[in-house]
Amino acid sequence: MEFRREWKHEISPGDLPGLRARLRAAARPDAHGENGIYRIRSLYFETPGDRALREKLDGVNRREKFRLRYYDSDLSLIHLEKKSKINGLCRKESAAVTEAEVRSLLGGDTGWMAESGRALVWELRQKTASELLRPRVIVDYTREAYVFGPGNVRVTLDYNIRTGLNNLDFLHPASLTIPAGAPIILEVKWDEYLPDSIRCAVQLEGRRSAAFSKYAVCRRYG
């Protein structure tokens, strides 16, 4: 997968009605969820020295994060993902993993990963050994997504962001999380160009693109 361009904006609840109306006129809701709305649960991995967090806060140009993720409490489809960022461009790699495999991984058994036949699974195994990557925090939120074909554009509104603190019960959809005190996040991602119709739809007076990390916000408490 090629690297993609990305904008992020922190917005308020008052911005949502007008923004939704413009997006529904210019794009279409994502096919996932109900009218493009679905719940996401992620479990992020981190080194003992919090390298991913420190690199994000320090604005390091080349960085990566590993996470597990599923949608709408559905454990039949779980993804291992690696998100990379280089000079402001982003790329996401993904590999499907089973609930049983995740249970083994979270229980400390990484032996199966070497023979999995999935490059990303193998890479995580290597980094659990060489960099001591371990599960660190659960991040929950609701996503409202819109897509537009030209430019391969994806616009998302992420809200109700919650943190698991020290709770790592990732495979129990009802496990406790608490509000992270985060704003609503507007994200716009595209390939080579951003069509004017979408550029106009997402414009908000007084808002500027800025770095934001749900992972970093959910680490605020530890």
PDB file of N, CA, C and O in Angstrom, residues 120-163:
ATOM      1  N   LEU A 120       3.190  -9.545   8.586  1.00  0.00           N
ATOM      2  CA  LEU A 120       3.007  -8.589   9.668  1.00  0.00           C
ATOM      3  C   LEU A 120       2.983  -9.290  11.023  1.00  0.00           C
ATOM      4  O   LEU A 120       3.505  -8.765  12.015  1.00  0.00           O
ATOM      5  N   VAL A 121       2.391 -10.475  11.086  1.00  0.00           N
ATOM      6  CA  VAL A 121       2.389 -11.258  12.320  1.00  0.00           C
ATOM      7  C   VAL A 121       3.821 -11.631  12.686  1.00  0.00           C
ATOM      8  O   VAL A 121       4.231 -11.531  13.856  1.00  0.00           O
ATOM      9  N   TRP A 122       4.585 -12.055  11.693  1.00  0.00           N
ATOM     10  CA  TRP A 122       5.993 -12.407  11.930  1.00  0.00           C
ATOM     11  C   TRP A 122       6.766 -11.177  12.432  1.00  0.00           C
ATOM     12  O   TRP A 122       7.574 -11.281  13.368  1.00  0.00           O
ATOM     13  N   GLU A 123       6.510 -10.012  11.862  1.00  0.00           N
ATOM     14  CA  GLU A 123       7.217  -8.803  12.277  1.00  0.00           C
ATOM     15  C   GLU A 123       6.896  -8.447  13.725  1.00  0.00           C
ATOM     16  O   GLU A 123       7.791  -8.080  14.495  1.00  0.00           O
ATOM     17  N   LEU A 124       5.626  -8.569  14.107  1.00  0.00           N
ATOM     18  CA  LEU A 124       5.290  -8.284  15.504  1.00  0.00           C
ATOM     19  C   LEU A 124       5.999  -9.262  16.430  1.00  0.00           C
ATOM     20  O   LEU A 124       6.488  -8.865  17.498  1.00  0.00           O
ATOM     21  N   ARG A 125       6.062 -10.533  16.040  1.00  0.00           N
ATOM     22  CA  ARG A 125       6.775 -11.508  16.883  1.00  0.00           C
ATOM     23  C   ARG A 125       8.231 -11.093  17.073  1.00  0.00           C
ATOM     24  O   ARG A 125       8.757 -11.151  18.191  1.00  0.00           O
ATOM     25  N   GLN A 126       8.877 -10.674  15.987  1.00  0.00           N
ATOM     26  CA  GLN A 126      10.265 -10.253  16.097  1.00  0.00           C
ATOM     27  C   GLN A 126      10.417  -9.058  17.043  1.00  0.00           C
ATOM     28  O   GLN A 126      11.366  -8.982  17.827  1.00  0.00           O
ATOM     29  N   LYS A 127       9.465  -8.154  17.004  1.00  0.00           N
ATOM     30  CA  LYS A 127       9.581  -6.944  17.820  1.00  0.00           C
ATOM     31  C   LYS A 127       9.138  -7.177  19.261  1.00  0.00           C
ATOM     32  O   LYS A 127       9.544  -6.420  20.143  1.00  0.00           O
ATOM     33  N   THR A 128       8.321  -8.195  19.507  1.00  0.00           N
ATOM     34  CA  THR A 128       8.056  -8.535  20.911  1.00  0.00           C
ATOM     35  C   THR A 128       9.322  -9.091  21.560  1.00  0.00           C
ATOM     36  O   THR A 128       9.524  -8.928  22.767  1.00  0.00           O
ATOM     37  N   ALA A 129      10.174  -9.706  20.724  1.00  0.00           N
ATOM     38  CA  ALA A 129      11.429 -10.249  21.250  1.00  0.00           C
ATOM     39  C   ALA A 129      12.526  -9.191  21.315  1.00  0.00           C
ATOM     40  O   ALA A 129      13.214  -9.046  22.330  1.00  0.00           O
ATOM     41  N   SER A 130      12.715  -8.424  20.235  1.00  0.00           N
ATOM     42  CA  SER A 130      13.847  -7.491  20.161  1.00  0.00           C
ATOM     43  C   SER A 130      13.567  -6.156  20.842  1.00  0.00           C
ATOM     44  O   SER A 130      14.486  -5.529  21.399  1.00  0.00           O
ATOM     45  N   GLU A 131      12.314  -5.686  20.806  1.00  0.00           N
ATOM     46  CA  GLU A 131      11.981  -4.385  21.377  1.00  0.00           C
ATOM     47  C   GLU A 131      11.064  -4.492  22.597  1.00  0.00           C
ATOM     48  O   GLU A 131      10.686  -3.480  23.177  1.00  0.00           O
ATOM     49  N   LEU A 132      10.699  -5.725  22.956  1.00  0.00           N
ATOM     50  CA  LEU A 132       9.834  -5.995  24.107  1.00  0.00           C
ATOM     51  C   LEU A 132       8.476  -5.303  23.991  1.00  0.00           C
ATOM     52  O   LEU A 132       7.921  -4.823  24.982  1.00  0.00           O
ATOM     53  N   LEU A 133       7.941  -5.247  22.750  1.00  0.00           N
ATOM     54  CA  LEU A 133       6.597  -4.699  22.568  1.00  0.00           C
ATOM     55  C   LEU A 133       5.590  -5.522  23.359  1.00  0.00           C
ATOM     56  O   LEU A 133       5.614  -6.751  23.308  1.00  0.00           O
ATOM     57  N   ARG A 134       4.711  -4.832  24.077  1.00  0.00           N
ATOM     58  CA  ARG A 134       3.680  -5.494  24.865  1.00  0.00           C
ATOM     59  C   ARG A 134       2.378  -4.686  24.773  1.00  0.00           C
ATOM     60  O   ARG A 134       2.403  -3.483  24.534  1.00  0.00           O
ATOM     61  N   PRO A 135       1.222  -5.330  24.985  1.00  0.00           N
ATOM     62  CA  PRO A 135      -0.047  -4.593  25.021  1.00  0.00           C
ATOM     63  C   PRO A 135       0.009  -3.506  26.086  1.00  0.00           C
ATOM     64  O   PRO A 135       0.485  -3.738  27.202  1.00  0.00           O
ATOM     65  N   ARG A 136      -0.508  -2.305  25.743  1.00  0.00           N
ATOM     66  CA  ARG A 136      -0.366  -1.180  26.673  1.00  0.00           C
ATOM     67  C   ARG A 136      -1.676  -0.492  27.051  1.00  0.00           C
ATOM     68  O   ARG A 136      -1.897  -0.166  28.206  1.00  0.00           O
ATOM     69  N   VAL A 137      -2.572  -0.262  26.081  1.00  0.00           N
ATOM     70  CA  VAL A 137      -3.813   0.440  26.421  1.00  0.00           C
ATOM     71  C   VAL A 137      -4.898   0.128  25.395  1.00  0.00           C
ATOM     72  O   VAL A 137      -4.616  -0.028  24.208  1.00  0.00           O
ATOM     73  N   ILE A 138      -6.131   0.020  25.890  1.00  0.00           N
ATOM     74  CA  ILE A 138      -7.308  -0.118  25.037  1.00  0.00           C
ATOM     75  C   ILE A 138      -7.817   1.276  24.688  1.00  0.00           C
ATOM     76  O   ILE A 138      -7.888   2.161  25.540  1.00  0.00           O
ATOM     77  N   VAL A 139      -8.180   1.470  23.420  1.00  0.00           N
ATOM     78  CA  VAL A 139      -8.779   2.716  22.952  1.00  0.00           C
ATOM     79  C   VAL A 139     -10.102   2.367  22.269  1.00  0.00           C
ATOM     80  O   VAL A 139     -10.130   1.602  21.308  1.00  0.00           O
ATOM     81  N   ASP A 140     -11.203   2.916  22.777  1.00  0.00           N
ATOM     82  CA  ASP A 140     -12.539   2.718  22.208  1.00  0.00           C
ATOM     83  C   ASP A 140     -13.063   4.035  21.646  1.00  0.00           C
ATOM     84  O   ASP A 140     -12.815   5.100  22.228  1.00  0.00           O
ATOM     85  N   TYR A 141     -13.794   3.971  20.551  1.00  0.00           N
ATOM     86  CA  TYR A 141     -14.477   5.171  20.060  1.00  0.00           C
ATOM     87  C   TYR A 141     -15.518   4.807  19.007  1.00  0.00           C
ATOM     88  O   TYR A 141     -15.548   3.679  18.501  1.00  0.00           O
ATOM     89  N   THR A 142     -16.366   5.773  18.701  1.00  0.00           N
ATOM     90  CA  THR A 142     -17.346   5.652  17.631  1.00  0.00           C
ATOM     91  C   THR A 142     -16.813   6.374  16.406  1.00  0.00           C
ATOM     92  O   THR A 142     -16.278   7.488  16.517  1.00  0.00           O
ATOM     93  N   ARG A 143     -16.955   5.725  15.249  1.00  0.00           N
ATOM     94  CA  ARG A 143     -16.504   6.332  13.985  1.00  0.00           C
ATOM     95  C   ARG A 143     -17.685   6.509  13.040  1.00  0.00           C
ATOM     96  O   ARG A 143     -18.502   5.599  12.872  1.00  0.00           O
ATOM     97  N   GLU A 144     -17.748   7.667  12.425  1.00  0.00           N
ATOM     98  CA  GLU A 144     -18.719   7.974  11.384  1.00  0.00           C
ATOM     99  C   GLU A 144     -17.897   8.261  10.126  1.00  0.00           C
ATOM    100  O   GLU A 144     -17.125   9.220  10.094  1.00  0.00           O
ATOM    101  N   ALA A 145     -18.056   7.436   9.093  1.00  0.00           N
ATOM    102  CA  ALA A 145     -17.142   7.487   7.953  1.00  0.00           C
ATOM    103  C   ALA A 145     -17.870   7.770   6.646  1.00  0.00           C
ATOM    104  O   ALA A 145     -18.981   7.287   6.408  1.00  0.00           O
ATOM    105  N   TYR A 146     -17.208   8.545   5.782  1.00  0.00           N
ATOM    106  CA  TYR A 146     -17.711   8.891   4.451  1.00  0.00           C
ATOM    107  C   TYR A 146     -16.605   8.623   3.434  1.00  0.00           C
ATOM    108  O   TYR A 146     -15.414   8.818   3.739  1.00  0.00           O
ATOM    109  N   VAL A 147     -16.989   8.195   2.238  1.00  0.00           N
ATOM    110  CA  VAL A 147     -16.006   7.878   1.201  1.00  0.00           C
ATOM    111  C   VAL A 147     -16.371   8.595  -0.091  1.00  0.00           C
ATOM    112  O   VAL A 147     -17.543   8.882  -0.359  1.00  0.00           O
ATOM    113  N   PHE A 148     -15.336   8.854  -0.897  1.00  0.00           N
ATOM    114  CA  PHE A 148     -15.498   9.506  -2.190  1.00  0.00           C
ATOM    115  C   PHE A 148     -14.477   8.892  -3.126  1.00  0.00           C
ATOM    116  O   PHE A 148     -13.280   8.898  -2.836  1.00  0.00           O
ATOM    117  N   GLY A 149     -14.941   8.347  -4.257  1.00  0.00           N
ATOM    118  CA  GLY A 149     -14.080   7.574  -5.145  1.00  0.00           C
ATOM    119  C   GLY A 149     -12.886   8.318  -5.701  1.00  0.00           C
ATOM    120  O   GLY A 149     -11.736   7.888  -5.523  1.00  0.00           O
ATOM    121  N   PRO A 150     -13.084   9.436  -6.408  1.00  0.00           N
ATOM    122  CA  PRO A 150     -11.922  10.160  -6.949  1.00  0.00           C
ATOM    123  C   PRO A 150     -10.970  10.592  -5.833  1.00  0.00           C
ATOM    124  O   PRO A 150     -11.380  11.218  -4.859  1.00  0.00           O
ATOM    125  N   GLY A 151      -9.712  10.237  -5.987  1.00  0.00           N
ATOM    126  CA  GLY A 151      -8.732  10.540  -4.951  1.00  0.00           C
ATOM    127  C   GLY A 151      -8.694   9.523  -3.835  1.00  0.00           C
ATOM    128  O   GLY A 151      -7.892   9.634  -2.929  1.00  0.00           O
ATOM    129  N   ASN A 152      -9.597   8.504  -3.896  1.00  0.00           N
ATOM    130  CA  ASN A 152      -9.681   7.494  -2.843  1.00  0.00           C
ATOM    131  C   ASN A 152      -9.774   8.172  -1.469  1.00  0.00           C
ATOM    132  O   ASN A 152      -8.998   7.905  -0.564  1.00  0.00           O
ATOM    133  N   VAL A 153     -10.753   9.066  -1.353  1.00  0.00           N
ATOM    134  CA  VAL A 153     -10.888   9.904  -0.152  1.00  0.00           C
ATOM    135  C   VAL A 153     -11.719   9.184   0.910  1.00  0.00           C
ATOM    136  O   VAL A 153     -12.728   8.536   0.599  1.00  0.00           O
ATOM    137  N   ARG A 154     -11.292   9.320   2.135  1.00  0.00           N
ATOM    138  CA  ARG A 154     -12.037   8.810   3.280  1.00  0.00           C
ATOM    139  C   ARG A 154     -12.057   9.886   4.351  1.00  0.00           C
ATOM    140  O   ARG A 154     -11.001  10.373   4.777  1.00  0.00           O
ATOM    141  N   VAL A 155     -13.265  10.286   4.753  1.00  0.00           N
ATOM    142  CA  VAL A 155     -13.443  11.298   5.792  1.00  0.00           C
ATOM    143  C   VAL A 155     -14.094  10.625   6.992  1.00  0.00           C
ATOM    144  O   VAL A 155     -15.115   9.942   6.848  1.00  0.00           O
ATOM    145  N   THR A 156     -13.516  10.800   8.171  1.00  0.00           N
ATOM    146  CA  THR A 156     -14.059  10.170   9.366  1.00  0.00           C
ATOM    147  C   THR A 156     -14.258  11.192  10.472  1.00  0.00           C
ATOM    148  O   THR A 156     -13.493  12.148  10.607  1.00  0.00           O
ATOM    149  N   LEU A 157     -15.306  10.953  11.244  1.00  0.00           N
ATOM    150  CA  LEU A 157     -15.571  11.708  12.465  1.00  0.00           C
ATOM    151  C   LEU A 157     -15.486  10.726  13.618  1.00  0.00           C
ATOM    152  O   LEU A 157     -16.253   9.763  13.674  1.00  0.00           O
ATOM    153  N   ASP A 158     -14.539  10.919  14.519  1.00  0.00           N
ATOM    154  CA  ASP A 158     -14.323  10.011  15.647  1.00  0.00           C
ATOM    155  C   ASP A 158     -14.704  10.720  16.942  1.00  0.00           C
ATOM    156  O   ASP A 158     -14.218  11.822  17.220  1.00  0.00           O
ATOM    157  N   TYR A 159     -15.592  10.084  17.726  1.00  0.00           N
ATOM    158  CA  TYR A 159     -16.051  10.698  18.971  1.00  0.00           C
ATOM    159  C   TYR A 159     -16.341   9.631  20.016  1.00  0.00           C
ATOM    160  O   TYR A 159     -16.206   8.437  19.751  1.00  0.00           O
ATOM    161  N   ASN A 160     -16.700  10.059  21.216  1.00  0.00           N
ATOM    162  CA  ASN A 160     -16.865   9.152  22.357  1.00  0.00           C
ATOM    163  C   ASN A 160     -15.590   8.339  22.595  1.00  0.00           C
ATOM    164  O   ASN A 160     -15.636   7.118  22.808  1.00  0.00           O
ATOM    165  N   ILE A 161     -14.454   9.016  22.552  1.00  0.00           N
ATOM    166  CA  ILE A 161     -13.164   8.338  22.724  1.00  0.00           C
ATOM    167  C   ILE A 161     -12.989   7.966  24.197  1.00  0.00           C
ATOM    168  O   ILE A 161     -13.138   8.806  25.078  1.00  0.00           O
ATOM    169  N   ARG A 162     -12.675   6.690  24.435  1.00  0.00           N
ATOM    170  CA  ARG A 162     -12.567   6.172  25.799  1.00  0.00           C
ATOM    171  C   ARG A 162     -11.259   5.402  25.953  1.00  0.00           C
ATOM    172  O   ARG A 162     -10.732   4.834  24.987  1.00  0.00           O
ATOM    173  N   THR A 163     -10.746   5.373  27.161  1.00  0.00           N
ATOM    174  CA  THR A 163      -9.495   4.680  27.454  1.00  0.00           C
ATOM    175  C   THR A 163      -9.724   3.542  28.442  1.00  0.00           C
ATOM    176  O   THR A 163     -10.558   3.652  29.342  1.00  0.00           O
TER     177      THR A 163
END
